Amino acid sequence: VGRKAPEKIKSSFYNLIKYAHEHNKKVIYLEITHFARAIKRCSFQIYEDDETERPYEDFYDYVDLVVTFNRKDGFIGDIANPKGIKLHDTLTLEDGLTNIFAIDFEDRKKKFWKDFSEKLYRSVHFIGRFSPYKGPWLVTDLHREYLQKNNYITFIEGADVTIGTVSQIYKDLKSNPRVDRDDLICVTQAHKDRIEKFRNNEFVFERNKPAYVLPEFKNEEGLERVSKSMFGIELLKLKKPQDYETMIETVILEFAAVGSIPIYRKIWGENFTILGKKFIEFDQEETGTILLDDENPQAAVDLMNKLSDDKVMYDEWRKNAYDFYYKYFDTKNVFYPLISKIKEKLS
């Protein structure tokens, strides 16, 4: 229930929580947004200092347990504590959880896993919204400066029709059809001939070309395309190193689950923590993950080239990736411990 939801929806949700509490039901509030700005923008029960009318200010009085990522920033550290919002109890990754994000790995593997022979040679796939923090433009830069000359095809999938996206992918919004940026080929609604061929599986993706922008990501058909790419990439770009500590998005899990080798930034690996251990402290081959060093991208590209040209090595790395992320982020390995911890907190 967001801040912009109709008043009827907000009041109904608030009254439901209050009713449950007053009838001795345990109320658990799961906050899975990392960034304070987004939480403030979306949460109807959090008020700015200059807001005088606060009909839902006592919302958290009726919440028995808040589950979120950590206590030092995000919802607890950046909002609840500074605003004096009193929470009855909290549960975070600091209490021995791997995460509160998870996917069903076995289901993904059964539906989408491809043989090496079915993979598109030297292909890289980004999926998700065109939010700068997700790094789509870092991917574009990597393709232009390194991947294109090494014979890669790069897909950036997830272009929607919002002004925030279209203003970034076209250099001329007034022309018809719109003019793409020089470092992109947009297979989008603005180019009806291209999008028609794409929908009919007739569009030909060529090598030695700019990165291809594909339309809005649709889960099943999007994962089918990802599963045919050799690598999945997301280059998170956050403000502070500590912002990466609990930051893993489901897309990297999707890459591993469908059999594409994940690529993440080294700064993420240096800070992202699993049960008290930095990701970079795990053996890189054991994780099946390529960590891209901003100071030396060529090293990652060299490894990608080697993996692309060696079926045995490639299959070993993607199996390792599947096994590693399955261990820590499969639904049953996340949610069963989470439920147990919640029961402990509420007992």
GROMACS .gro file of N, CA, C and O in nm, residues 185-308:
model
  496
  185ILE      N    1   2.105   0.011  -3.016
  185ILE     CA    2   2.008  -0.021  -3.120
  185ILE      C    3   1.880  -0.059  -3.046
  185ILE      O    4   1.875  -0.160  -2.975
  186CYS      N    5   1.777   0.024  -3.059
  186CYS     CA    6   1.655   0.005  -2.981
  186CYS      C    7   1.554  -0.080  -3.057
  186CYS      O    8   1.502  -0.038  -3.161
  187VAL      N    9   1.527  -0.197  -3.005
  187VAL     CA   10   1.424  -0.284  -3.061
  187VAL      C   11   1.300  -0.262  -2.975
  187VAL      O   12   1.264  -0.342  -2.889
  188THR      N   13   1.235  -0.148  -2.998
  188THR     CA   14   1.128  -0.102  -2.910
  188THR      C   15   1.008  -0.055  -2.993
  188THR      O   16   1.013  -0.053  -3.116
  189GLN      N   17   0.902  -0.013  -2.921
  189GLN     CA   18   0.780   0.030  -2.989
  189GLN      C   19   0.802   0.149  -3.080
  189GLN      O   20   0.726   0.170  -3.176
  190ALA      N   21   0.907   0.226  -3.053
  190ALA     CA   22   0.935   0.343  -3.138
  190ALA      C   23   0.979   0.301  -3.278
  190ALA      O   24   0.975   0.382  -3.371
  191HIS      N   25   1.021   0.177  -3.294
  191HIS     CA   26   1.064   0.125  -3.424
  191HIS      C   27   0.974   0.006  -3.458
  191HIS      O   28   1.007  -0.109  -3.426
  192LYS      N   29   0.862   0.034  -3.520
  192LYS     CA   30   0.760  -0.068  -3.539
  192LYS      C   31   0.808  -0.184  -3.627
  192LYS      O   32   0.767  -0.298  -3.607
  193ASP      N   33   0.895  -0.156  -3.723
  193ASP     CA   34   0.944  -0.264  -3.808
  193ASP      C   35   1.031  -0.360  -3.726
  193ASP      O   36   1.020  -0.482  -3.739
  194ARG      N   37   1.115  -0.303  -3.641
  194ARG     CA   38   1.201  -0.387  -3.558
  194ARG      C   39   1.121  -0.468  -3.457
  194ARG      O   40   1.144  -0.589  -3.440
  195ILE      N   41   1.029  -0.401  -3.388
  195ILE     CA   42   0.955  -0.470  -3.282
  195ILE      C   43   0.865  -0.579  -3.338
  195ILE      O   44   0.847  -0.685  -3.278
  196GLU      N   45   0.812  -0.558  -3.458
  196GLU     CA   46   0.728  -0.661  -3.521
  196GLU      C   47   0.811  -0.785  -3.552
  196GLU      O   48   0.768  -0.898  -3.527
  197LYS      N   49   0.930  -0.763  -3.607
  197LYS     CA   50   1.018  -0.877  -3.635
  197LYS      C   51   1.061  -0.947  -3.507
  197LYS      O   52   1.070  -1.070  -3.501
  198PHE      N   53   1.087  -0.867  -3.404
  198PHE     CA   54   1.128  -0.924  -3.275
  198PHE      C   55   1.016  -1.011  -3.218
  198PHE      O   56   1.041  -1.123  -3.172
  199ARG      N   57   0.893  -0.962  -3.220
  199ARG     CA   58   0.780  -1.038  -3.168
  199ARG      C   59   0.759  -1.168  -3.245
  199ARG      O   60   0.712  -1.268  -3.190
  200ASN      N   61   0.795  -1.167  -3.372
  200ASN     CA   62   0.779  -1.285  -3.458
  200ASN      C   63   0.905  -1.371  -3.465
  200ASN      O   64   0.914  -1.462  -3.547
  201ASN      N   65   1.003  -1.339  -3.378
  201ASN     CA   66   1.132  -1.411  -3.376
  201ASN      C   67   1.203  -1.406  -3.511
  201ASN      O   68   1.271  -1.501  -3.551
  202GLU      N   69   1.187  -1.293  -3.580
  202GLU     CA   70   1.251  -1.278  -3.711
  202GLU      C   71   1.361  -1.173  -3.711
  202GLU      O   72   1.432  -1.157  -3.811
  203PHE      N   73   1.377  -1.102  -3.599
  203PHE     CA   74   1.479  -0.997  -3.595
  203PHE      C   75   1.617  -1.062  -3.583
  203PHE      O   76   1.638  -1.154  -3.504
  204VAL      N   77   1.711  -1.014  -3.663
  204VAL     CA   78   1.846  -1.070  -3.665
  204VAL      C   79   1.939  -0.982  -3.583
  204VAL      O   80   1.959  -0.864  -3.613
  205PHE      N   81   1.995  -1.039  -3.476
  205PHE     CA   82   2.092  -0.967  -3.393
  205PHE      C   83   2.232  -0.995  -3.448
  205PHE      O   84   2.273  -1.109  -3.461
  206GLU      N   85   2.302  -0.887  -3.479
  206GLU     CA   86   2.431  -0.899  -3.544
  206GLU      C   87   2.546  -0.866  -3.449
  206GLU      O   88   2.530  -0.791  -3.352
  207ARG      N   89   2.661  -0.920  -3.480
  207ARG     CA   90   2.782  -0.891  -3.402
  207ARG      C   91   2.848  -0.764  -3.455
  207ARG      O   92   2.817  -0.715  -3.562
  208ASN      N   93   2.941  -0.713  -3.373
  208ASN     CA   94   3.009  -0.589  -3.406
  208ASN      C   95   2.910  -0.473  -3.423
  208ASN      O   96   2.925  -0.388  -3.510
  209LYS      N   97   2.808  -0.474  -3.339
  209LYS     CA   98   2.706  -0.369  -3.338
  209LYS      C   99   2.693  -0.315  -3.195
  209LYS      O  100   2.737  -0.378  -3.099
  210PRO      N  101   2.631  -0.197  -3.179
  210PRO     CA  102   2.604  -0.147  -3.043
  210PRO      C  103   2.515  -0.244  -2.965
  210PRO      O  104   2.457  -0.337  -3.022
  211ALA      N  105   2.503  -0.218  -2.835
  211ALA     CA  106   2.416  -0.300  -2.751
  211ALA      C  107   2.271  -0.286  -2.796
  211ALA      O  108   2.227  -0.179  -2.838
  212TYR      N  109   2.198  -0.396  -2.787
  212TYR     CA  110   2.057  -0.397  -2.825
  212TYR      C  111   1.969  -0.371  -2.703
  212TYR      O  112   1.983  -0.437  -2.599
  213VAL      N  113   1.877  -0.276  -2.715
  213VAL     CA  114   1.778  -0.251  -2.611
  213VAL      C  115   1.649  -0.323  -2.649
  213VAL      O  116   1.596  -0.303  -2.759
  214LEU      N  117   1.602  -0.407  -2.557
  214LEU     CA  118   1.480  -0.483  -2.580
  214LEU      C  119   1.368  -0.428  -2.493
  214LEU      O  120   1.393  -0.362  -2.392
  215PRO      N  121   1.243  -0.454  -2.529
  215PRO     CA  122   1.129  -0.393  -2.457
  215PRO      C  123   1.113  -0.447  -2.316
  215PRO      O  124   1.192  -0.529  -2.269
  216GLU      N  125   1.008  -0.400  -2.251
  216GLU     CA  126   0.982  -0.431  -2.111
  216GLU      C  127   0.991  -0.581  -2.083
  216GLU      O  128   0.938  -0.663  -2.158
  217PHE      N  129   1.058  -0.613  -1.974
  217PHE     CA  130   1.083  -0.753  -1.938
  217PHE      C  131   0.956  -0.822  -1.893
  217PHE      O  132   0.886  -0.776  -1.803
  218LYS      N  133   0.924  -0.935  -1.958
  218LYS     CA  134   0.812  -1.019  -1.917
  218LYS      C  135   0.869  -1.153  -1.872
  218LYS      O  136   0.940  -1.218  -1.948
  219ASN      N  137   0.836  -1.192  -1.753
  219ASN     CA  138   0.912  -1.294  -1.681
  219ASN      C  139   0.941  -1.421  -1.760
  219ASN      O  140   1.057  -1.454  -1.784
  220GLU      N  141   0.840  -1.492  -1.804
  220GLU     CA  142   0.861  -1.622  -1.867
  220GLU      C  143   0.939  -1.611  -1.998
  220GLU      O  144   1.040  -1.678  -2.019
  221GLU      N  145   0.892  -1.523  -2.088
  221GLU     CA  146   0.961  -1.513  -2.217
  221GLU      C  147   1.096  -1.445  -2.201
  221GLU      O  148   1.191  -1.474  -2.275
  222GLY      N  149   1.108  -1.354  -2.103
  222GLY     CA  150   1.236  -1.291  -2.078
  222GLY      C  151   1.339  -1.389  -2.026
  222GLY      O  152   1.455  -1.390  -2.070
  223LEU      N  153   1.299  -1.475  -1.933
  223LEU     CA  154   1.392  -1.575  -1.879
  223LEU      C  155   1.432  -1.676  -1.986
  223LEU      O  156   1.544  -1.729  -1.984
  224GLU      N  157   1.343  -1.703  -2.079
  224GLU     CA  158   1.378  -1.792  -2.191
  224GLU      C  159   1.492  -1.731  -2.271
  224GLU      O  160   1.588  -1.800  -2.309
  225ARG      N  161   1.486  -1.600  -2.296
  225ARG     CA  162   1.594  -1.534  -2.370
  225ARG      C  163   1.723  -1.531  -2.287
  225ARG      O  164   1.831  -1.556  -2.340
  226VAL      N  165   1.709  -1.501  -2.159
  226VAL     CA  166   1.828  -1.498  -2.072
  226VAL      C  167   1.896  -1.633  -2.070
  226VAL      O  168   2.020  -1.642  -2.073
  227SER      N  169   1.819  -1.739  -2.067
  227SER     CA  170   1.876  -1.874  -2.058
  227SER      C  171   1.958  -1.911  -2.182
  227SER      O  172   2.043  -2.000  -2.177
  228LYS      N  173   1.934  -1.840  -2.292
  228LYS     CA  174   2.011  -1.866  -2.414
  228LYS      C  175   2.137  -1.782  -2.420
  228LYS      O  176   2.225  -1.807  -2.504
  229SER      N  177   2.147  -1.682  -2.334
  229SER     CA  178   2.268  -1.600  -2.328
  229SER      C  179   2.371  -1.669  -2.240
  229SER      O  180   2.338  -1.734  -2.141
  230MET      N  181   2.497  -1.650  -2.272
  230MET     CA  182   2.603  -1.716  -2.195
  230MET      C  183   2.625  -1.650  -2.060
  230MET      O  184   2.658  -1.718  -1.962
  231PHE      N  185   2.601  -1.519  -2.054
  231PHE     CA  186   2.629  -1.444  -1.931
  231PHE      C  187   2.511  -1.353  -1.897
  231PHE      O  188   2.445  -1.299  -1.986
  232GLY      N  189   2.487  -1.337  -1.767
  232GLY     CA  190   2.391  -1.240  -1.718
  232GLY      C  191   2.465  -1.133  -1.640
  232GLY      O  192   2.556  -1.165  -1.563
  233ILE      N  193   2.429  -1.008  -1.658
  233ILE     CA  194   2.507  -0.899  -1.599
  233ILE      C  195   2.418  -0.796  -1.530
  233ILE      O  196   2.312  -0.761  -1.579
  234GLU      N  197   2.462  -0.752  -1.413
  234GLU     CA  198   2.404  -0.636  -1.347
  234GLU      C  199   2.517  -0.566  -1.272
  234GLU      O  200   2.584  -0.627  -1.189
  235LEU      N  201   2.540  -0.440  -1.304
  235LEU     CA  202   2.653  -0.366  -1.248
  235LEU      C  203   2.600  -0.257  -1.154
  235LEU      O  204   2.596  -0.138  -1.190
  236LEU      N  205   2.557  -0.299  -1.036
  236LEU     CA  206   2.499  -0.206  -0.940
  236LEU      C  207   2.592  -0.088  -0.912
  236LEU      O  208   2.712  -0.105  -0.893
  237LYS      N  209   2.533   0.030  -0.907
  237LYS     CA  210   2.609   0.152  -0.882
  237LYS      C  211   2.541   0.227  -0.767
  237LYS      O  212   2.448   0.304  -0.787
  238LEU      N  213   2.589   0.201  -0.646
  238LEU     CA  214   2.530   0.259  -0.526
  238LEU      C  215   2.619   0.370  -0.470
  238LEU      O  216   2.735   0.382  -0.508
  239LYS      N  217   2.564   0.449  -0.380
  239LYS     CA  218   2.635   0.570  -0.335
  239LYS      C  219   2.754   0.539  -0.244
  239LYS      O  220   2.859   0.600  -0.256
  240LYS      N  221   2.738   0.444  -0.152
  240LYS     CA  222   2.841   0.417  -0.053
  240LYS      C  223   2.876   0.269  -0.055
  240LYS      O  224   2.788   0.184  -0.079
  241PRO      N  225   3.002   0.233  -0.028
  241PRO     CA  226   3.039   0.091  -0.025
  241PRO      C  227   2.950   0.008   0.068
  241PRO      O  228   2.914  -0.105   0.034
  242GLN      N  229   2.912   0.064   0.183
  242GLN     CA  230   2.830  -0.013   0.276
  242GLN      C  231   2.689  -0.040   0.224
  242GLN      O  232   2.619  -0.128   0.275
  243ASP      N  233   2.648   0.036   0.120
  243ASP     CA  234   2.516   0.012   0.062
  243ASP      C  235   2.507  -0.126  -0.005
  243ASP      O  236   2.397  -0.178  -0.028
  244TYR      N  237   2.624  -0.183  -0.038
  244TYR     CA  238   2.625  -0.313  -0.106
  244TYR      C  239   2.615  -0.430  -0.009
  244TYR      O  240   2.597  -0.544  -0.052
  245GLU      N  241   2.628  -0.406   0.121
  245GLU     CA  242   2.642  -0.515   0.218
  245GLU      C  243   2.527  -0.615   0.215
  245GLU      O  244   2.548  -0.735   0.230
  246THR      N  245   2.405  -0.567   0.198
  246THR     CA  246   2.288  -0.657   0.196
  246THR      C  247   2.219  -0.655   0.060
  246THR      O  248   2.109  -0.708   0.046
  247MET      N  249   2.283  -0.593  -0.039
  247MET     CA  250   2.216  -0.565  -0.166
  247MET      C  251   2.241  -0.675  -0.269
  247MET      O  252   2.346  -0.682  -0.334
  248ILE      N  253   2.145  -0.764  -0.280
  248ILE     CA  254   2.145  -0.859  -0.391
  248ILE      C  255   2.005  -0.856  -0.450
  248ILE      O  256   1.906  -0.859  -0.377
  249GLU      N  257   1.997  -0.843  -0.581
  249GLU     CA  258   1.866  -0.839  -0.646
  249GLU      C  259   1.836  -0.974  -0.708
  249GLU      O  260   1.925  -1.054  -0.737
  250THR      N  261   1.708  -0.999  -0.728
  250THR     CA  262   1.668  -1.131  -0.776
  250THR      C  263   1.724  -1.161  -0.914
  250THR      O  264   1.736  -1.279  -0.950
  251VAL      N  265   1.762  -1.059  -0.991
  251VAL     CA  266   1.809  -1.088  -1.127
  251VAL      C  267   1.936  -1.173  -1.126
  251VAL      O  268   1.951  -1.262  -1.211
  252ILE      N  269   2.028  -1.149  -1.031
  252ILE     CA  270   2.150  -1.230  -1.030
  252ILE      C  271   2.117  -1.374  -0.994
  252ILE      O  272   2.181  -1.469  -1.042
  253LEU      N  273   2.014  -1.393  -0.912
  253LEU     CA  274   1.970  -1.527  -0.880
  253LEU      C  275   1.906  -1.593  -1.002
  253LEU      O  276   1.927  -1.713  -1.028
  254GLU      N  277   1.830  -1.514  -1.078
  254GLU     CA  278   1.769  -1.567  -1.201
  254GLU      C  279   1.877  -1.612  -1.299
  254GLU      O  280   1.864  -1.717  -1.362
  255PHE      N  281   1.983  -1.534  -1.314
  255PHE     CA  282   2.092  -1.573  -1.404
  255PHE      C  283   2.146  -1.711  -1.367
  255PHE      O  284   2.159  -1.800  -1.452
  256ALA      N  285   2.179  -1.727  -1.239
  256ALA     CA  286   2.236  -1.854  -1.193
  256ALA      C  287   2.136  -1.969  -1.209
  256ALA      O  288   2.174  -2.080  -1.246
  257ALA      N  289   2.009  -1.942  -1.182
  257ALA     CA  290   1.907  -2.047  -1.184
  257ALA      C  291   1.880  -2.099  -1.324
  257ALA      O  292   1.849  -2.218  -1.342
  258VAL      N  293   1.890  -2.013  -1.426
  258VAL     CA  294   1.859  -2.056  -1.563
  258VAL      C  295   1.985  -2.099  -1.639
  258VAL      O  296   1.977  -2.137  -1.755
  259GLY      N  297   2.101  -2.092  -1.573
  259GLY     CA  298   2.223  -2.146  -1.634
  259GLY      C  299   2.306  -2.048  -1.710
  259GLY      O  300   2.382  -2.087  -1.800
  260SER      N  301   2.298  -1.918  -1.676
  260SER     CA  302   2.386  -1.817  -1.737
  260SER      C  303   2.482  -1.767  -1.629
  260SER      O  304   2.440  -1.741  -1.515
  261ILE      N  305   2.607  -1.753  -1.661
  261ILE     CA  306   2.708  -1.715  -1.562
  261ILE      C  307   2.690  -1.569  -1.522
  261ILE      O  308   2.689  -1.481  -1.608
  262PRO      N  309   2.676  -1.540  -1.392
  262PRO     CA  310   2.652  -1.403  -1.347
  262PRO      C  311   2.780  -1.317  -1.350
  262PRO      O  312   2.890  -1.366  -1.323
  263ILE      N  313   2.760  -1.189  -1.381
  263ILE     CA  314   2.868  -1.089  -1.377
  263ILE      C  315   2.823  -0.975  -1.288
  263ILE      O  316   2.718  -0.915  -1.311
  264TYR      N  317   2.901  -0.945  -1.186
  264TYR     CA  318   2.873  -0.836  -1.094
  264TYR      C  319   2.999  -0.753  -1.077
  264TYR      O  320   3.109  -0.798  -1.109
  265ARG      N  321   2.983  -0.632  -1.023
  265ARG     CA  322   3.100  -0.547  -1.000
  265ARG      C  323   3.181  -0.598  -0.881
  265ARG      O  324   3.126  -0.648  -0.783
  266LYS      N  325   3.312  -0.576  -0.889
  266LYS     CA  326   3.401  -0.617  -0.780
  266LYS      C  327   3.366  -0.546  -0.651
  266LYS      O  328   3.374  -0.606  -0.542
  267ILE      N  329   3.328  -0.419  -0.658
  267ILE     CA  330   3.295  -0.345  -0.537
  267ILE      C  331   3.177  -0.408  -0.464
  267ILE      O  332   3.169  -0.405  -0.341
  268TRP      N  333   3.086  -0.467  -0.539
  268TRP     CA  334   2.977  -0.541  -0.476
  268TRP      C  335   3.034  -0.662  -0.402
  268TRP      O  336   3.001  -0.686  -0.285
  269GLY      N  337   3.121  -0.737  -0.468
  269GLY     CA  338   3.179  -0.856  -0.406
  269GLY      C  339   3.261  -0.824  -0.282
  269GLY      O  340   3.268  -0.904  -0.189
  270GLU      N  341   3.323  -0.707  -0.281
  270GLU     CA  342   3.404  -0.667  -0.167
  270GLU      C  343   3.320  -0.630  -0.045
  270GLU      O  344   3.371  -0.626   0.068
  271ASN      N  345   3.192  -0.604  -0.067
  271ASN     CA  346   3.107  -0.556   0.042
  271ASN      C  347   2.987  -0.645   0.074
  271ASN      O  348   2.944  -0.651   0.189
  272PHE      N  349   2.931  -0.711  -0.028
  272PHE     CA  350   2.814  -0.794  -0.003
  272PHE      C  351   2.852  -0.907   0.092
  272PHE      O  352   2.955  -0.974   0.076
  273THR      N  353   2.767  -0.930   0.192
  273THR     CA  354   2.800  -1.022   0.302
  273THR      C  355   2.696  -1.132   0.314
  273THR      O  356   2.575  -1.106   0.311
  274ILE      N  357   2.745  -1.256   0.326
  274ILE     CA  358   2.659  -1.371   0.348
  274ILE      C  359   2.698  -1.435   0.481
  274ILE      O  360   2.810  -1.485   0.496
  275LEU      N  361   2.610  -1.427   0.578
  275LEU     CA  362   2.634  -1.485   0.710
  275LEU      C  363   2.770  -1.442   0.766
  275LEU      O  364   2.848  -1.524   0.817
  276GLY      N  365   2.798  -1.313   0.755
  276GLY     CA  366   2.920  -1.257   0.812
  276GLY      C  367   3.044  -1.268   0.726
  276GLY      O  368   3.151  -1.220   0.764
  277LYS      N  369   3.034  -1.328   0.608
  277LYS     CA  370   3.150  -1.348   0.520
  277LYS      C  371   3.132  -1.267   0.392
  277LYS      O  372   3.028  -1.276   0.326
  278LYS      N  373   3.233  -1.186   0.358
  278LYS     CA  374   3.228  -1.108   0.236
  278LYS      C  375   3.228  -1.201   0.115
  278LYS      O  376   3.300  -1.302   0.112
  279PHE      N  377   3.150  -1.164   0.014
  279PHE     CA  378   3.139  -1.248  -0.105
  279PHE      C  379   3.275  -1.274  -0.168
  279PHE      O  380   3.304  -1.386  -0.212
  280ILE      N  381   3.361  -1.175  -0.169
  280ILE     CA  382   3.491  -1.188  -0.236
  280ILE      C  383   3.583  -1.285  -0.163
  280ILE      O  384   3.684  -1.331  -0.218
  281GLU      N  385   3.549  -1.319  -0.037
  281GLU     CA  386   3.629  -1.414   0.039
  281GLU      C  387   3.601  -1.557  -0.003
  281GLU      O  388   3.678  -1.648   0.031
  282PHE      N  389   3.489  -1.580  -0.073
  282PHE     CA  390   3.465  -1.712  -0.131
  282PHE      C  391   3.554  -1.728  -0.254
  282PHE      O  392   3.589  -1.630  -0.321
  283ASP      N  393   3.589  -1.850  -0.287
  283ASP     CA  394   3.664  -1.875  -0.410
  283ASP      C  395   3.578  -1.837  -0.531
  283ASP      O  396   3.462  -1.878  -0.540
  284GLN      N  397   3.634  -1.757  -0.622
  284GLN     CA  398   3.556  -1.706  -0.734
  284GLN      C  399   3.498  -1.818  -0.819
  284GLN      O  400   3.381  -1.813  -0.860
  285GLU      N  401   3.576  -1.920  -0.845
  285GLU     CA  402   3.525  -2.030  -0.926
  285GLU      C  403   3.416  -2.106  -0.851
  285GLU      O  404   3.319  -2.154  -0.911
  286GLU      N  405   3.429  -2.113  -0.719
  286GLU     CA  406   3.326  -2.181  -0.639
  286GLU      C  407   3.192  -2.110  -0.650
  286GLU      O  408   3.086  -2.175  -0.650
  287THR      N  409   3.193  -1.978  -0.661
  287THR     CA  410   3.068  -1.902  -0.674
  287THR      C  411   3.016  -1.901  -0.816
  287THR      O  412   2.900  -1.866  -0.840
  288GLY      N  413   3.102  -1.935  -0.913
  288GLY     CA  414   3.061  -1.931  -1.053
  288GLY      C  415   3.028  -1.791  -1.101
  288GLY      O  416   2.953  -1.774  -1.197
  289THR      N  417   3.087  -1.690  -1.035
  289THR     CA  418   3.053  -1.551  -1.063
  289THR      C  419   3.176  -1.474  -1.107
  289THR      O  420   3.283  -1.486  -1.047
  290ILE      N  421   3.161  -1.394  -1.211
  290ILE     CA  422   3.269  -1.307  -1.258
  290ILE      C  423   3.253  -1.171  -1.190
  290ILE      O  424   3.146  -1.110  -1.196
  291LEU      N  425   3.359  -1.123  -1.125
  291LEU     CA  426   3.357  -0.992  -1.062
  291LEU      C  427   3.434  -0.894  -1.149
  291LEU      O  428   3.554  -0.911  -1.171
  292LEU      N  429   3.366  -0.794  -1.196
  292LEU     CA  430   3.424  -0.696  -1.288
  292LEU      C  431   3.492  -0.585  -1.210
  292LEU      O  432   3.429  -0.513  -1.133
  293ASP      N  433   3.622  -0.572  -1.229
  293ASP     CA  434   3.700  -0.467  -1.163
  293ASP      C  435   3.693  -0.341  -1.249
  293ASP      O  436   3.734  -0.341  -1.365
  294ASP      N  437   3.642  -0.232  -1.193
  294ASP     CA  438   3.630  -0.107  -1.269
  294ASP      C  439   3.765  -0.058  -1.319
  294ASP      O  440   3.773   0.011  -1.422
  295GLU      N  441   3.872  -0.093  -1.247
  295GLU     CA  442   4.006  -0.049  -1.287
  295GLU      C  443   4.068  -0.139  -1.393
  295GLU      O  444   4.165  -0.100  -1.458
  296ASN      N  445   4.012  -0.256  -1.411
  296ASN     CA  446   4.070  -0.350  -1.508
  296ASN      C  447   3.961  -0.439  -1.567
  296ASN      O  448   3.959  -0.560  -1.546
  297PRO      N  449   3.869  -0.382  -1.645
  297PRO     CA  450   3.761  -0.462  -1.706
  297PRO      C  451   3.812  -0.572  -1.797
  297PRO      O  452   3.746  -0.674  -1.815
  298GLN      N  453   3.929  -0.550  -1.856
  298GLN     CA  454   3.982  -0.647  -1.952
  298GLN      C  455   4.001  -0.784  -1.889
  298GLN      O  456   3.983  -0.887  -1.956
  299ALA      N  457   4.035  -0.788  -1.760
  299ALA     CA  458   4.055  -0.917  -1.693
  299ALA      C  459   3.926  -0.998  -1.693
  299ALA      O  460   3.928  -1.120  -1.718
  300ALA      N  461   3.814  -0.933  -1.668
  300ALA     CA  462   3.684  -1.002  -1.672
  300ALA      C  463   3.651  -1.046  -1.813
  300ALA      O  464   3.600  -1.157  -1.835
  301VAL      N  465   3.678  -0.960  -1.911
  301VAL     CA  466   3.651  -0.993  -2.051
  301VAL      C  467   3.736  -1.113  -2.095
  301VAL      O  468   3.687  -1.203  -2.165
  302ASP      N  469   3.861  -1.116  -2.052
  302ASP     CA  470   3.948  -1.230  -2.086
  302ASP      C  471   3.891  -1.360  -2.030
  302ASP      O  472   3.894  -1.464  -2.097
  303LEU      N  473   3.840  -1.355  -1.906
  303LEU     CA  474   3.779  -1.474  -1.846
  303LEU      C  475   3.652  -1.513  -1.922
  303LEU      O  476   3.628  -1.632  -1.946
  304MET      N  477   3.572  -1.415  -1.960
  304MET     CA  478   3.452  -1.442  -2.039
  304MET      C  479   3.489  -1.511  -2.170
  304MET      O  480   3.422  -1.608  -2.212
  305ASN      N  481   3.592  -1.463  -2.236
  305ASN     CA  482   3.636  -1.523  -2.363
  305ASN      C  483   3.676  -1.669  -2.343
  305ASN      O  484   3.641  -1.757  -2.423
  306LYS      N  485   3.750  -1.691  -2.235
  306LYS     CA  486   3.798  -1.827  -2.207
  306LYS      C  487   3.681  -1.921  -2.180
  306LYS      O  488   3.675  -2.034  -2.231
  307LEU      N  489   3.584  -1.874  -2.102
  307LEU     CA  490   3.468  -1.956  -2.071
  307LEU      C  491   3.382  -1.982  -2.195
  307LEU      O  492   3.332  -2.093  -2.216
  308SER      N  493   3.368  -1.882  -2.279
  308SER     CA  494   3.287  -1.895  -2.400
  308SER      C  495   3.343  -2.001  -2.494
  308SER      O  496   3.266  -2.067  -2.567
   0.00000   0.00000   0.00000
